[in-house]
PDB file of C-alpha atoms in Angstrom:
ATOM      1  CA  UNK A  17      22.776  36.174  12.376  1.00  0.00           C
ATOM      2  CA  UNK A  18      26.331  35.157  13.682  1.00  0.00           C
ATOM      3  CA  UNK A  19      29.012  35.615  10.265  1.00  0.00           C
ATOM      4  CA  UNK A  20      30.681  32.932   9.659  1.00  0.00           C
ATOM      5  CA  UNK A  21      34.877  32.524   9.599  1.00  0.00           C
ATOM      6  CA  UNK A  22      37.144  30.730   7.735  1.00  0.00           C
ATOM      7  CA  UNK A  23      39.037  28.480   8.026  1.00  0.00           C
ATOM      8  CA  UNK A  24      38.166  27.824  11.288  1.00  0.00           C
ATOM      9  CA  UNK A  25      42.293  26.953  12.604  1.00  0.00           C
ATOM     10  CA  UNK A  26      45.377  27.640  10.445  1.00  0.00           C
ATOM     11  CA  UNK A  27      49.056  27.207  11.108  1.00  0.00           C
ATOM     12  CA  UNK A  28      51.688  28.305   9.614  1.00  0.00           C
ATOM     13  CA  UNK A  29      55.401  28.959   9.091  1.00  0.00           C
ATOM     14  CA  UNK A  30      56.999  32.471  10.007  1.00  0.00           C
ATOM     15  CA  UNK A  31      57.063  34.272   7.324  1.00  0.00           C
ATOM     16  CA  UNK A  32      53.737  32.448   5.686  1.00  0.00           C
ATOM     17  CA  UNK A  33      50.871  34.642   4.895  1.00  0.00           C
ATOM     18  CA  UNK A  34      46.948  33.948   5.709  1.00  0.00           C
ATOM     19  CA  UNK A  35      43.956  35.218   4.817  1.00  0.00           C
ATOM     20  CA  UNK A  36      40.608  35.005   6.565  1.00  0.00           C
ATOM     21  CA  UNK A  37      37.427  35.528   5.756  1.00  0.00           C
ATOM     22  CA  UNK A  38      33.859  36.412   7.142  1.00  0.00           C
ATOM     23  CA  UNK A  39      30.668  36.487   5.256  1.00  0.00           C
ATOM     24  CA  UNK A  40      27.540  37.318   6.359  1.00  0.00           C
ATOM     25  CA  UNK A  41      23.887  36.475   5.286  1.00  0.00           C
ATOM     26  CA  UNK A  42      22.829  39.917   5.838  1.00  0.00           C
ATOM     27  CA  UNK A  43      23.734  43.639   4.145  1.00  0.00           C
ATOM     28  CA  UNK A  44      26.731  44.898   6.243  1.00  0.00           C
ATOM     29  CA  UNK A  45      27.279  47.922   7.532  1.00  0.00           C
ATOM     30  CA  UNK A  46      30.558  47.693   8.739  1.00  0.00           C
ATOM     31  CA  UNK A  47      33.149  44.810   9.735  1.00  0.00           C
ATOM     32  CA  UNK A  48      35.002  45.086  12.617  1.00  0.00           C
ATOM     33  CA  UNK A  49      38.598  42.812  13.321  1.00  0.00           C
ATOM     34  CA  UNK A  50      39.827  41.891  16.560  1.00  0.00           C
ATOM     35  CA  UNK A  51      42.926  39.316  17.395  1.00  0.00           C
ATOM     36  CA  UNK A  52      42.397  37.535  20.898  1.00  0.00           C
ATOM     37  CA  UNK A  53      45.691  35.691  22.670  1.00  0.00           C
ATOM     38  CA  UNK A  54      44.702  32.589  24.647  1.00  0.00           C
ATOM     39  CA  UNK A  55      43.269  33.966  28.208  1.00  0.00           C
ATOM     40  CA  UNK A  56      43.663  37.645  27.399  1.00  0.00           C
ATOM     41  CA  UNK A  57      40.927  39.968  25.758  1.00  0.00           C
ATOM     42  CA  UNK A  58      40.285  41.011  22.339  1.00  0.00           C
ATOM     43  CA  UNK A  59      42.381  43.847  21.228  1.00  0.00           C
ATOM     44  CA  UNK A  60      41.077  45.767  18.182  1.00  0.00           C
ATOM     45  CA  UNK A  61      42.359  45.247  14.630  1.00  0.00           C
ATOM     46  CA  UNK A  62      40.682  47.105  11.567  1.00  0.00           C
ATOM     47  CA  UNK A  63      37.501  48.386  11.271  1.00  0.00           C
ATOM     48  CA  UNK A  64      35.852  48.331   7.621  1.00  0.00           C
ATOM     49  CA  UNK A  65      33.181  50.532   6.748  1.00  0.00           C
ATOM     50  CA  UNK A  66      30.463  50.604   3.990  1.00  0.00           C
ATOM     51  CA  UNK A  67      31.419  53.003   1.531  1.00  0.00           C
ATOM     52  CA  UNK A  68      35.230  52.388   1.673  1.00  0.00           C
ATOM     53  CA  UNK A  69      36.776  53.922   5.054  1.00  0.00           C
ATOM     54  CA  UNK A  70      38.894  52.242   6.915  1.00  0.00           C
ATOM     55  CA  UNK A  71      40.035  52.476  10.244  1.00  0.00           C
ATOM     56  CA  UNK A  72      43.151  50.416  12.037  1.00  0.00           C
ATOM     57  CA  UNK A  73      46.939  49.247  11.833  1.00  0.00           C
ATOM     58  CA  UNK A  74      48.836  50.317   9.183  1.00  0.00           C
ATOM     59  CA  UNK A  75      50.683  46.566   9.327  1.00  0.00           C
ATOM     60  CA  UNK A  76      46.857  45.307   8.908  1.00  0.00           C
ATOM     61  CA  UNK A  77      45.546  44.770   5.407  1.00  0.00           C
ATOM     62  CA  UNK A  78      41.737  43.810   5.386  1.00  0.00           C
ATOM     63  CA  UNK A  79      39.274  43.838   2.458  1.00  0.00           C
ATOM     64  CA  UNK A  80      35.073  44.566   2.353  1.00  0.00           C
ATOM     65  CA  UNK A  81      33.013  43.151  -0.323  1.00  0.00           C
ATOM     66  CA  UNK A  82      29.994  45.095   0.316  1.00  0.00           C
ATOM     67  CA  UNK A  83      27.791  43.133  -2.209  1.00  0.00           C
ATOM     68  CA  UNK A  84      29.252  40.045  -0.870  1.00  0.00           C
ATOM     69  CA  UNK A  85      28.510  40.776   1.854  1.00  0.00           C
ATOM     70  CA  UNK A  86      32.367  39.425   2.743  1.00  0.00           C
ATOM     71  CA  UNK A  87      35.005  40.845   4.644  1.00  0.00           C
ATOM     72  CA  UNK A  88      38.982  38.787   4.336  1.00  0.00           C
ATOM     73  CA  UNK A  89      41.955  39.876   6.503  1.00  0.00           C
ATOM     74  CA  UNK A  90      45.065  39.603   5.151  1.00  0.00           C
ATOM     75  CA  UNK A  91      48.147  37.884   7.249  1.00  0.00           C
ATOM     76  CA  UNK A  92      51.393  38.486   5.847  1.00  0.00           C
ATOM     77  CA  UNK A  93      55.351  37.517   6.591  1.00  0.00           C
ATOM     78  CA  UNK A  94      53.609  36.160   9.335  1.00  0.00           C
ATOM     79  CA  UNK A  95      54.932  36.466  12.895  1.00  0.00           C
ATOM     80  CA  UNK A  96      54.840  34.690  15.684  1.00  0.00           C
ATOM     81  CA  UNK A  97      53.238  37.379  17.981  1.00  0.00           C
ATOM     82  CA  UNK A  98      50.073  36.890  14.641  1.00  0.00           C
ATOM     83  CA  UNK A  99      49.523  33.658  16.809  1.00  0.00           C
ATOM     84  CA  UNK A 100      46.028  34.014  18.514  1.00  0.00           C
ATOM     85  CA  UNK A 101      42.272  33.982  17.724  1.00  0.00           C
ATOM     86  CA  UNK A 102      40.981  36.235  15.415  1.00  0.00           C
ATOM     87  CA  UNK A 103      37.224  37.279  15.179  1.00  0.00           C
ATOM     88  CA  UNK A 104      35.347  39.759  13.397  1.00  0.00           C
ATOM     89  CA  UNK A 105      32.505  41.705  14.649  1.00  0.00           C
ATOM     90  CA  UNK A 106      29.830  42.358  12.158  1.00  0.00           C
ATOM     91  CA  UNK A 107      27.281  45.148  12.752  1.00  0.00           C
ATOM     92  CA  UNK A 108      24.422  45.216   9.939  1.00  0.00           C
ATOM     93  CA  UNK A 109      22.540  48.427  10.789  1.00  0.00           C
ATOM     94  CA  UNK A 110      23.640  52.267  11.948  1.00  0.00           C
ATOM     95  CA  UNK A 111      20.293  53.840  13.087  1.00  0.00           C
ATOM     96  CA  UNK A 112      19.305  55.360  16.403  1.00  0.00           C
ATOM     97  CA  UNK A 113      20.232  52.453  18.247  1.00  0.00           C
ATOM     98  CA  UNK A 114      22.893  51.783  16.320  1.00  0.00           C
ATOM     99  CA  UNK A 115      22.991  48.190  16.163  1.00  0.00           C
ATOM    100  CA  UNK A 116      25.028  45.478  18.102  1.00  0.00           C
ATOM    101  CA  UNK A 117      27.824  44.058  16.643  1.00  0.00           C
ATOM    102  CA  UNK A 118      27.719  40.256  16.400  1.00  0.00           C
ATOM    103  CA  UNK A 119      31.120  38.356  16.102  1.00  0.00           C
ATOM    104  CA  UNK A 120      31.701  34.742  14.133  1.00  0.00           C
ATOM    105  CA  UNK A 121      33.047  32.099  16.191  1.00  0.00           C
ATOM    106  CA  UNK A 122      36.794  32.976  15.493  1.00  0.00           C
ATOM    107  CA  UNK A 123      39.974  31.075  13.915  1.00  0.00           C
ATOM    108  CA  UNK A 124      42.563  29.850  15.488  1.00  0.00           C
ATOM    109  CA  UNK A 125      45.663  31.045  13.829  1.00  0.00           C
ATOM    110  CA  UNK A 126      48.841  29.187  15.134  1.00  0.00           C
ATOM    111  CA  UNK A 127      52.452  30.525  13.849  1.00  0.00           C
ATOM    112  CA  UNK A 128      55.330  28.239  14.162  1.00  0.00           C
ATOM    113  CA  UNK A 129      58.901  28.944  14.131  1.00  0.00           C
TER     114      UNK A 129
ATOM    115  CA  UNK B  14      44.792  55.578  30.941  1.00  0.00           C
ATOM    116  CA  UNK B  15      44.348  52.343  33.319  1.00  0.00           C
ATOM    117  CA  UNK B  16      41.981  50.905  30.812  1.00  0.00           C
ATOM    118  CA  UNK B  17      38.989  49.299  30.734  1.00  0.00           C
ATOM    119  CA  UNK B  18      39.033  47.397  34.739  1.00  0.00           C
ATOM    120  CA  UNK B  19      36.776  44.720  35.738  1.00  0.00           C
ATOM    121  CA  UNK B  20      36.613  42.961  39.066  1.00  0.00           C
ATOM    122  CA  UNK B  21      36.772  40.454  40.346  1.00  0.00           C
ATOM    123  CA  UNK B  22      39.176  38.771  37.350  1.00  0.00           C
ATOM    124  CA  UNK B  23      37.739  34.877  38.935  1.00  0.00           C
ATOM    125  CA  UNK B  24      34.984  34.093  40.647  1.00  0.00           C
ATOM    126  CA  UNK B  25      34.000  30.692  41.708  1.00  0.00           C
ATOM    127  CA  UNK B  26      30.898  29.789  43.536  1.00  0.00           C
ATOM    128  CA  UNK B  27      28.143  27.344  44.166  1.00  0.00           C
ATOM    129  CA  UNK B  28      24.554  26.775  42.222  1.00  0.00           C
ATOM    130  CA  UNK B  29      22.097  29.298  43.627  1.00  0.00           C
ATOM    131  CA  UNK B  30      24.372  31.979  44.665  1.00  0.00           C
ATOM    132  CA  UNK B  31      24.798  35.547  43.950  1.00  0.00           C
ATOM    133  CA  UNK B  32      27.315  37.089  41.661  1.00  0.00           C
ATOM    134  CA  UNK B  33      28.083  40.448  40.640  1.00  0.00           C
ATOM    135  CA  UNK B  34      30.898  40.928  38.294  1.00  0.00           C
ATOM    136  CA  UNK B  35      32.114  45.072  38.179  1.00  0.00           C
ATOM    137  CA  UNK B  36      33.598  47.292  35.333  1.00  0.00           C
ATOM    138  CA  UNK B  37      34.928  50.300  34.803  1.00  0.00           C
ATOM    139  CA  UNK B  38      35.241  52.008  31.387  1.00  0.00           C
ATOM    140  CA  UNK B  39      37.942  54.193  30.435  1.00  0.00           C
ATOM    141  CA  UNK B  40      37.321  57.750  31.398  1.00  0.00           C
ATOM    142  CA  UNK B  41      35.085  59.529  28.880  1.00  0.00           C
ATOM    143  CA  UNK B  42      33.928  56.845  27.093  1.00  0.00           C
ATOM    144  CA  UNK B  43      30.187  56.705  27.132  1.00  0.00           C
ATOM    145  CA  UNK B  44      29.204  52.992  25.385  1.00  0.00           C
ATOM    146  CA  UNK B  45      29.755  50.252  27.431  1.00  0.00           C
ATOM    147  CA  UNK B  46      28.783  46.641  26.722  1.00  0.00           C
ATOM    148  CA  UNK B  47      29.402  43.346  28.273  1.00  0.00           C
ATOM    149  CA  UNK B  48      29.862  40.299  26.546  1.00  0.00           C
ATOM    150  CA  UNK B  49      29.999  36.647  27.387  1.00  0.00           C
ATOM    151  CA  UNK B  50      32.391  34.389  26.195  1.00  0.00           C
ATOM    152  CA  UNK B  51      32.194  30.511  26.043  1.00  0.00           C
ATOM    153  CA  UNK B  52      33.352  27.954  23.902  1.00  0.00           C
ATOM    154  CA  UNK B  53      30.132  26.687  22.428  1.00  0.00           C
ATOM    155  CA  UNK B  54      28.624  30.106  20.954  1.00  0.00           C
ATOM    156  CA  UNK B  55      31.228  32.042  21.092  1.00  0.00           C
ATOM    157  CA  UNK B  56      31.634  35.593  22.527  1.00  0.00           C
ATOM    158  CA  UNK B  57      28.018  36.988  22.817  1.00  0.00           C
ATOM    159  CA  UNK B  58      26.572  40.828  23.471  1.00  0.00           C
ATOM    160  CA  UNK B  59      24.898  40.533  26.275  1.00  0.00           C
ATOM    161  CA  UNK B  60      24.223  43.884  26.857  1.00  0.00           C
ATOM    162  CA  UNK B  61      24.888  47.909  25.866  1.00  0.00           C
ATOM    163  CA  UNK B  62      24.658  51.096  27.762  1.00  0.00           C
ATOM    164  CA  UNK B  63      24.987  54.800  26.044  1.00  0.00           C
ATOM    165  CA  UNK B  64      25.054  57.493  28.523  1.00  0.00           C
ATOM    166  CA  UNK B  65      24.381  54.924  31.364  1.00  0.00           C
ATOM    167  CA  UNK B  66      21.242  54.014  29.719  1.00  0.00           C
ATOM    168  CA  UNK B  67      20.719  50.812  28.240  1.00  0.00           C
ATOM    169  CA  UNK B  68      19.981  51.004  24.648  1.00  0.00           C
ATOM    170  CA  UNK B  69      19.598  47.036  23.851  1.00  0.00           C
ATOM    171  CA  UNK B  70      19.750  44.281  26.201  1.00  0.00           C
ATOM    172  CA  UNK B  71      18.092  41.149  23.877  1.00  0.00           C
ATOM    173  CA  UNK B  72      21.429  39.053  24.281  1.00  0.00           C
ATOM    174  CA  UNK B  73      20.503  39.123  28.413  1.00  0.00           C
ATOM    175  CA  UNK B  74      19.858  35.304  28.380  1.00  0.00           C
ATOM    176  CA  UNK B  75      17.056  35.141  30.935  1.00  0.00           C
ATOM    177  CA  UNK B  76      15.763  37.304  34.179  1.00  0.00           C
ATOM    178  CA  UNK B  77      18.770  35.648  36.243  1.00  0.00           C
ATOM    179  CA  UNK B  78      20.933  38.002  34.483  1.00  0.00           C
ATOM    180  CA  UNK B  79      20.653  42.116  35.135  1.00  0.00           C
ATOM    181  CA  UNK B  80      22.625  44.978  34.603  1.00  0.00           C
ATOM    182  CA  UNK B  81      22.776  48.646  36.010  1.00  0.00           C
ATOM    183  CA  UNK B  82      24.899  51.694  35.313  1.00  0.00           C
ATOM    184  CA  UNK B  83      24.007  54.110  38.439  1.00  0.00           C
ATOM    185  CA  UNK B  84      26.789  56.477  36.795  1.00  0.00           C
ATOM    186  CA  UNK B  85      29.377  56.838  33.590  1.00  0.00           C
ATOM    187  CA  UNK B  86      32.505  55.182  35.310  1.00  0.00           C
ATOM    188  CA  UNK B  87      30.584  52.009  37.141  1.00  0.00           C
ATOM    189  CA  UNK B  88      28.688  49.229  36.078  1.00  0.00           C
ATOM    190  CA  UNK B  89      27.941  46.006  37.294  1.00  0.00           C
ATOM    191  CA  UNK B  90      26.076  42.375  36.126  1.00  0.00           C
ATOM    192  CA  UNK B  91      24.232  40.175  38.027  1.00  0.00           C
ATOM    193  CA  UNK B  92      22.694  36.904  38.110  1.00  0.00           C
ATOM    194  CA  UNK B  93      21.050  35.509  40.178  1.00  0.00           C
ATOM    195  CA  UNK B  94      20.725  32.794  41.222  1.00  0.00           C
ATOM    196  CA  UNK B  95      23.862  31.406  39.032  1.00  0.00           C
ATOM    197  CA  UNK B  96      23.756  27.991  37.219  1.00  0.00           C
ATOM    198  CA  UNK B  97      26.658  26.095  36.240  1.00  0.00           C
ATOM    199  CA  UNK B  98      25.669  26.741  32.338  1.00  0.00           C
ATOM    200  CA  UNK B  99      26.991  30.256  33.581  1.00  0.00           C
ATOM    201  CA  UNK B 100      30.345  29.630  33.505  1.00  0.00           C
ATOM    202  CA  UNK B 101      31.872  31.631  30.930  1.00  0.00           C
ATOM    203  CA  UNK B 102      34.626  34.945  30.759  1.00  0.00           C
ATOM    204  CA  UNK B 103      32.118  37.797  31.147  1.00  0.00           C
ATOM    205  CA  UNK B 104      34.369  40.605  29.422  1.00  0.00           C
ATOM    206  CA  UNK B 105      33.386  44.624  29.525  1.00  0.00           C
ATOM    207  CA  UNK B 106      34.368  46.806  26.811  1.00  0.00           C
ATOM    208  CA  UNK B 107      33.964  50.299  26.132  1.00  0.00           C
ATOM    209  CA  UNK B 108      34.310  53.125  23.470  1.00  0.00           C
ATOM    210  CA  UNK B 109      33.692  56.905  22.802  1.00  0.00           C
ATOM    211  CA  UNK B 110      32.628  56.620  19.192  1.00  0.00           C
ATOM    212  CA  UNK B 111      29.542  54.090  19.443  1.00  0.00           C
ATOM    213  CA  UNK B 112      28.964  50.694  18.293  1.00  0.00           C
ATOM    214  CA  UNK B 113      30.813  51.466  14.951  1.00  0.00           C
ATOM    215  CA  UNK B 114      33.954  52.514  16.835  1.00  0.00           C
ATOM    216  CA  UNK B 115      37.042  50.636  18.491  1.00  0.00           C
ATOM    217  CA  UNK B 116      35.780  48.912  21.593  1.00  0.00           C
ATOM    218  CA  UNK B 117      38.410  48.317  24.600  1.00  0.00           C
ATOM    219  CA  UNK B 118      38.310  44.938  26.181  1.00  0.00           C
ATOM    220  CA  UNK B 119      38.966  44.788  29.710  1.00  0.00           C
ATOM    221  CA  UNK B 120      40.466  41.556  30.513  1.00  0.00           C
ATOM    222  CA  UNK B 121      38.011  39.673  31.881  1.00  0.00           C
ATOM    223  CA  UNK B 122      36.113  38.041  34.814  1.00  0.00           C
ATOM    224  CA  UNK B 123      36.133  33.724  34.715  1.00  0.00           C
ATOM    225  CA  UNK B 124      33.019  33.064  36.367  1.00  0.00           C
ATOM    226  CA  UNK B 125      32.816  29.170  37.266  1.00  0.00           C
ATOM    227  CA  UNK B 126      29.357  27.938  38.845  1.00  0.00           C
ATOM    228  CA  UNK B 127      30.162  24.552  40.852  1.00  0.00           C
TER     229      UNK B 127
END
């Protein structure tokens, strides 16, 4: 079950701030952030983790509702290197096989000067 | 560390034909996935390896498409024979930690099927 992101584009003024948000239909595991610039990869963000850990940027805030099944990631004084796609990855199990992670469909986040 | 590399980074070719796109994970890393990336459904697991072996390959859309691992720093996908619906980035990632770890993008392969 792909999560689903929103909003799905957002653009904003330097120094703005954003949040975006993934929820899933399913019990999470973890939630995983990545920020993609147009025709490069995905670089890693955050990763969230059921039970509270975190692991990522320092400059990166990011929140997990567990029983919300929701994750949000936080944009502020926005930049305009924060322009790019940003997905998140959401894994639902952690067993022998560990699960695959599944990512939404992304959002467009667009900074302007 | 070079990265994650993949080869070739575009790839063009004709219904019918053979393609093999090529990765290399960062030394040491022993998960390695590929992933497909299109507009319509968005970037998709195709595939995982752990140890060279693959642990879950449901997102492998059909029989066209195949991938092998013959050791930890090589891997390549294959379809064959390609259809335009093919087109897509075909990206390769890897990681030391497994699938709840950070996973390293390489940068891509553009596959277009004319």
């Amino acid at each position: 079950q792909q999560p689903v992101q929103s909003p799905q584009a957002v653009i904003l003024r330097e120094g703005e701030d954003a949040v975006i948000n993934c929820s899933s239909s399913k019990a999470l595991y973890s939630v995983h952030w990545y920020r993609q610039k147009h025709g490069e990869a995905p670089v890693f963000l955050m990763i969230l983790l059921k039970g509270g850990e975190q692991k990522g940027h320092e400059k990166i805030s990011a929140s997990f509702n567990e029983k919300k099944q929701q994750s949000s990631l936080y944009l502020t004084a926005s930049q305009l290197s924060y322009s790019g796609t940003y997905f998140c990855g959401t894994l639902m199990n952690y067993g022998g096989s560990q699960g695959n992670l599944i990512f939404g469909k992304g959002t467009k986040l667009s900074v302007k000067p | 560390d070079a990265g994650v590399i993949q080869s070739p980074r575009h790839e063009v070719t004709e219904m019918g034909q053979e393609v093999t796109l090529r990765c290399k994970p960062i030394s040491g890393h022993d998960y390695l996935f590929w992933y497909r990336q299109t507009m319509m459904r968005g970037l998709e697991l195709l595939i995982y390896f752990n140890n060279n072996v693959p642990i879950d390959d449901s997102g492998m859309p059909e029989d066209r498409f195949s991938a092998k691992m013959p050791n930890a720093s090589f891997s390549t996908l294959k379809i064959q024979p390609s259809e335009p619906r093919d087109s897509a980035v075909y990206f390769c990632a890897s990681t030391s930690g497994g699938t709840t770890d950070t996973q390293y993008f390489g940068p891509g392969t553009r596959l277009t099927v004319l």
